[in-house]
CSV table of C-alpha atoms in Angstrom, one decimal:
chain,number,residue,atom,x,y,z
A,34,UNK,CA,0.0,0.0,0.0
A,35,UNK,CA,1.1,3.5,-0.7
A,36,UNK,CA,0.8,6.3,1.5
A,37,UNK,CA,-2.5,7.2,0.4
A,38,UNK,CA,-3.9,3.9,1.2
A,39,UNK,CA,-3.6,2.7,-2.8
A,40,UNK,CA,-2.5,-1.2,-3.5
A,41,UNK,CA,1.1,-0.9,-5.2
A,42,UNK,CA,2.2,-4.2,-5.2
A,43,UNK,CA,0.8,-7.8,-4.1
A,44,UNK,CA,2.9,-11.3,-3.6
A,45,UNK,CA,0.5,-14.7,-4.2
A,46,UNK,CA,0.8,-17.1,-1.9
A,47,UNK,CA,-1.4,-20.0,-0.5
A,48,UNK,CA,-1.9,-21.1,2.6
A,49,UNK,CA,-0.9,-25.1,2.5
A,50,UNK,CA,-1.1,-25.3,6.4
A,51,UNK,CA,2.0,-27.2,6.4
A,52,UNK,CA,4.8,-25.2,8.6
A,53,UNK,CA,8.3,-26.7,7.9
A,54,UNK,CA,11.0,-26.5,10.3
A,55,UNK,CA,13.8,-24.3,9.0
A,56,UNK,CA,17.3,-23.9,10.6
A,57,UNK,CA,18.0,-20.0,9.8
A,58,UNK,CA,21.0,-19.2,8.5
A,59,UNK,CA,20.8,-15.8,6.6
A,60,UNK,CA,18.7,-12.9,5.9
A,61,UNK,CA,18.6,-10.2,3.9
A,62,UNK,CA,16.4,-7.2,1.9
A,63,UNK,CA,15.5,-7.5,-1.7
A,64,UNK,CA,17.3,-4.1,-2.8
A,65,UNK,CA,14.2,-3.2,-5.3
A,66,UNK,CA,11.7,-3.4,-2.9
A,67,UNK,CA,12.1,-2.0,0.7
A,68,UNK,CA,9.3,-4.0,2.7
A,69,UNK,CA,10.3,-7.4,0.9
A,70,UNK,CA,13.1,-9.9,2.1
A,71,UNK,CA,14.0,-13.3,2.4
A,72,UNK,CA,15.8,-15.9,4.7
A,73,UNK,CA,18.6,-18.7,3.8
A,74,UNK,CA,18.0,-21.6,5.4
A,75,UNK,CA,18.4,-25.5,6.1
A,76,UNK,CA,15.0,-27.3,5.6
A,77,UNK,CA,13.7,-29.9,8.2
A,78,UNK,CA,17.1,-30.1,10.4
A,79,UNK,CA,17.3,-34.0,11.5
A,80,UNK,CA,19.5,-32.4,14.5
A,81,UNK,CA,18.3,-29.3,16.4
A,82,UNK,CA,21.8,-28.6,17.7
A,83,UNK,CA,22.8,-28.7,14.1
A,84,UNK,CA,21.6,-26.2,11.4
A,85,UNK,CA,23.4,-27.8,8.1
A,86,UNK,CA,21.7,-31.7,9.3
A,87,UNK,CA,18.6,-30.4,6.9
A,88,UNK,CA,17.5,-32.0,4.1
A,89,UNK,CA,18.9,-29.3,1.6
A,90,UNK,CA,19.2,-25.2,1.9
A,91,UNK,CA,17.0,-23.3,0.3
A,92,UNK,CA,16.5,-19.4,-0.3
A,93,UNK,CA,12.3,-18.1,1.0
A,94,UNK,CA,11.2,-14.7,0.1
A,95,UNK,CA,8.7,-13.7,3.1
A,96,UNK,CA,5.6,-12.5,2.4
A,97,UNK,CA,5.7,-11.2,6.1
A,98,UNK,CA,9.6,-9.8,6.1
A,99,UNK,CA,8.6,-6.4,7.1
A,100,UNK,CA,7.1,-8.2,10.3
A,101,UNK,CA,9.9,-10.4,11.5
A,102,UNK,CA,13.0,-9.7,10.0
A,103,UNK,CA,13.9,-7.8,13.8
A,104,UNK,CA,12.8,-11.1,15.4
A,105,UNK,CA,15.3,-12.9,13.8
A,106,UNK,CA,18.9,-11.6,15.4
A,107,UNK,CA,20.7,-14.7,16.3
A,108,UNK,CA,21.9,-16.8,13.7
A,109,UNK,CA,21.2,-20.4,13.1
A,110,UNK,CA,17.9,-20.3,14.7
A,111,UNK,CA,15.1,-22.2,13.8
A,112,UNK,CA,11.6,-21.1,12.8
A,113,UNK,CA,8.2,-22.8,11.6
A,114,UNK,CA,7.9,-21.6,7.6
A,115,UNK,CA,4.8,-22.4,5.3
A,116,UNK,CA,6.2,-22.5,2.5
A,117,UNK,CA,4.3,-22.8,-1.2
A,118,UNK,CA,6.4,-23.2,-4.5
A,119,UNK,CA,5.1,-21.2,-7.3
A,120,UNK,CA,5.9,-22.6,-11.1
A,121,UNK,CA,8.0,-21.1,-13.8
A,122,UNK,CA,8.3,-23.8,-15.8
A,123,UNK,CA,7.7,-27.6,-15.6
A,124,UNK,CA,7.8,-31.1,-17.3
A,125,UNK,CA,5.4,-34.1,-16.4
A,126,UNK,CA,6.6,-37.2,-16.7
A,127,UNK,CA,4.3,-40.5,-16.5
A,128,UNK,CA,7.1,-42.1,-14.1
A,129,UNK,CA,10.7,-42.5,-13.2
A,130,UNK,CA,11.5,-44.5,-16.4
A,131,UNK,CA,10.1,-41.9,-18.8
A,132,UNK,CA,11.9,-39.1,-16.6
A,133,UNK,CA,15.0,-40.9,-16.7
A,134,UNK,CA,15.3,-41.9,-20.4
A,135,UNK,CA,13.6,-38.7,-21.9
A,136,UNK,CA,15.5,-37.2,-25.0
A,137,UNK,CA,16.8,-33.8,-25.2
A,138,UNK,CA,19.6,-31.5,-23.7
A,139,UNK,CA,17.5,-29.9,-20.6
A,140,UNK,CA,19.2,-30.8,-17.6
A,141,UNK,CA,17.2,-32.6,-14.8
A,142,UNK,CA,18.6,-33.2,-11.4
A,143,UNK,CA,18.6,-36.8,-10.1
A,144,UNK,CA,14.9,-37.8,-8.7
A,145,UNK,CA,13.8,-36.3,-5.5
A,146,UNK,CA,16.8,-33.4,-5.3
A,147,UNK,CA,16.3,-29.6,-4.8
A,148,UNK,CA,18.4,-27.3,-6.0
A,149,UNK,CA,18.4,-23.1,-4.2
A,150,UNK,CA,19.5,-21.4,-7.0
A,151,UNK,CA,21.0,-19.1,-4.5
A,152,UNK,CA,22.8,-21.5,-3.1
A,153,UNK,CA,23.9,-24.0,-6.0
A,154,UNK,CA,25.6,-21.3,-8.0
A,155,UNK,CA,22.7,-22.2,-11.0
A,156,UNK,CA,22.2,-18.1,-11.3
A,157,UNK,CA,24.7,-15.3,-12.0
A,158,UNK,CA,24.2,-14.4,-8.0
A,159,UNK,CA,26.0,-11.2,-7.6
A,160,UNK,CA,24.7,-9.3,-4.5
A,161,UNK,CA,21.4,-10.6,-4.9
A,162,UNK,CA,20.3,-14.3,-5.5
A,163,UNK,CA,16.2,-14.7,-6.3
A,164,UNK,CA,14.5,-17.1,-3.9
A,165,UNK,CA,14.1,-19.5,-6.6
A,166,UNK,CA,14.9,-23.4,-7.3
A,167,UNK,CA,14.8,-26.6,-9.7
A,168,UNK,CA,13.6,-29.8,-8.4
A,169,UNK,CA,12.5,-33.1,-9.4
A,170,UNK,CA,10.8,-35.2,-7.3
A,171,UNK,CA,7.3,-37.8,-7.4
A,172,UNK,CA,4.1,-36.1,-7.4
A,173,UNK,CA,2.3,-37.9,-4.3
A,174,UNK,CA,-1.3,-36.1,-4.2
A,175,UNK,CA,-2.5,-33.5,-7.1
A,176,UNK,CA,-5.3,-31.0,-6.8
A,177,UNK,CA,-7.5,-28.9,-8.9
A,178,UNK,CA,-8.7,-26.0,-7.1
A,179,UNK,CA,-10.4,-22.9,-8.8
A,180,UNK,CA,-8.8,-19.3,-7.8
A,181,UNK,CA,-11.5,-17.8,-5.9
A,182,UNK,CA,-10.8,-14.6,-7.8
A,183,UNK,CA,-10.4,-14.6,-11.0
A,184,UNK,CA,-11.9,-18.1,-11.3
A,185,UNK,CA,-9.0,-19.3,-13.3
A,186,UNK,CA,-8.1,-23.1,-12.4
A,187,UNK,CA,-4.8,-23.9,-10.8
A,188,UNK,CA,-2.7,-27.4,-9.2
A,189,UNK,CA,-1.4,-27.6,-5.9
A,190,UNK,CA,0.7,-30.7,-6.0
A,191,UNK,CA,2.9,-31.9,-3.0
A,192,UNK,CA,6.1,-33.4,-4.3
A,193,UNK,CA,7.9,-35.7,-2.3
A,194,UNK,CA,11.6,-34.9,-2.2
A,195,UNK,CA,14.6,-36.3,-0.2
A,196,UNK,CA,13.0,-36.0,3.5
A,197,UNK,CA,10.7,-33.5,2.2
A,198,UNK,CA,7.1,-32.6,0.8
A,199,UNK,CA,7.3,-29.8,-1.7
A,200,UNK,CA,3.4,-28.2,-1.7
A,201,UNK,CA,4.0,-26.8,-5.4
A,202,UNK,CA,1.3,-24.7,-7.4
A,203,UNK,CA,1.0,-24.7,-11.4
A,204,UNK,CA,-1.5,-23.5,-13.9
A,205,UNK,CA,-2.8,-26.1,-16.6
A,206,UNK,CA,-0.5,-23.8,-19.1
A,207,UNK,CA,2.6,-24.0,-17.1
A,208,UNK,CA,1.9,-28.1,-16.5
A,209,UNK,CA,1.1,-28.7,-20.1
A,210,UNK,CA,-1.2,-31.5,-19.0
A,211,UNK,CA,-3.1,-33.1,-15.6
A,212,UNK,CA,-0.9,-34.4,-13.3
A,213,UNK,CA,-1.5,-38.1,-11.1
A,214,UNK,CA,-0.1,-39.0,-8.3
A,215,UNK,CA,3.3,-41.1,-9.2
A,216,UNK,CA,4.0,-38.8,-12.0
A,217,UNK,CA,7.2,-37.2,-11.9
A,218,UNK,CA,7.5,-33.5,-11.7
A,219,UNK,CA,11.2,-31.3,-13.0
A,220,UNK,CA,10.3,-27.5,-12.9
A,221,UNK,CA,11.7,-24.5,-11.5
A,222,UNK,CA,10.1,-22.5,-8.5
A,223,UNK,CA,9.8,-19.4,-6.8
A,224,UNK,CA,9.6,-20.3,-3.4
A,225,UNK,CA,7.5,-18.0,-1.1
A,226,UNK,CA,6.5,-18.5,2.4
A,227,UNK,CA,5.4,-16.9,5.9
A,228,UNK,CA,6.7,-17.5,9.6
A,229,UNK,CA,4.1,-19.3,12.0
């Protein structure tokens, strides 16, 4: 909102109701946009006493930064994060077989990584790293669900990952076709998420 009460700028996001643990390691301020942010961080840490024991770092932008960022002082420290994975781009796959031998020059991680592009060197990062990443991992439960809105139809998918569930979001352009569960899923992400 601007000073005169006028909307300048919105972020989507949906509520998934599924906090994840995440072992803090970093913050900082997007440097277009004074009120937005974003944290570094280890998801799901199998040791509390150990940040880097996650399941695989990750970069969040924070729908809520301008709220918390002077809560969090102390670094590693963990927090509860919802966390919702919007789609840039993404290839179904009917299963592991057809994700493993299909033809072309795209690179796909193995099944069930993540990759931070902040933090796998995938973008030129310079100062500023977008909180964006590639994964490929085995869609466990798809949804249709209608935008209350605009009406449009969207998926939420949860992807299962390496000692994670991914709650992803796509539009039927962006999928290309109707995911099942057991299809694979490679796409890229812009990862956005609130403190609980």
């Amino acid at each position: 909102m601007s000073e005169t009460g006028e909307v300048i700028g919105a972020t989507p996001f949906f509520s998934t109701g599924a906090a994840h643990a995440l072992a803090v390691t970093g913050i900082g301020e997007d440097p277009e946009e004074a009120l937005d942010g974003w944290i570094d961080g280890w998801l799901e840490p199998a040791e509390p006493d150990e940040p880097y024991s996650g399941a695989f770092p990750l970069r969040v932008s924070l729908l809520d930064f301008a709220l918390v960022r002077s809560r969090i002082t102390a670094f590693p420290t963990t927090r509860r994060v919802e966390i919702a994975a919007l789609t840039h781009e993404a290839e179904l796959y009917e299963n592991e077989t057809a994700y493993r031998t299909a033809p072309g020059d795209t690179y796909r991680l193995p099944l069930d990584s993540f990759a931070s592009t902040a933090h796998a060197g995938i973008d030129d990062a310079g100062d500023f790293a977008e909180a964006t990443a590639l994964a490929g991992g085995r869609i466990a439960q798809a949804r249709l669900l209608i935008n209350p809105v605009s009406e449009v139809p969207y998926w939420w998918m949860q992807v299962s990952l390496r000692n994670a569930t991914l709650h992803a979001f796509a539009d039927r352009e962006t999928l290309g076709k109707e995911p099942q569960a057991g299809n694979i899923l490679w796409a890229s992400f812009w990862l956005v998420g609130r403190m609980v």
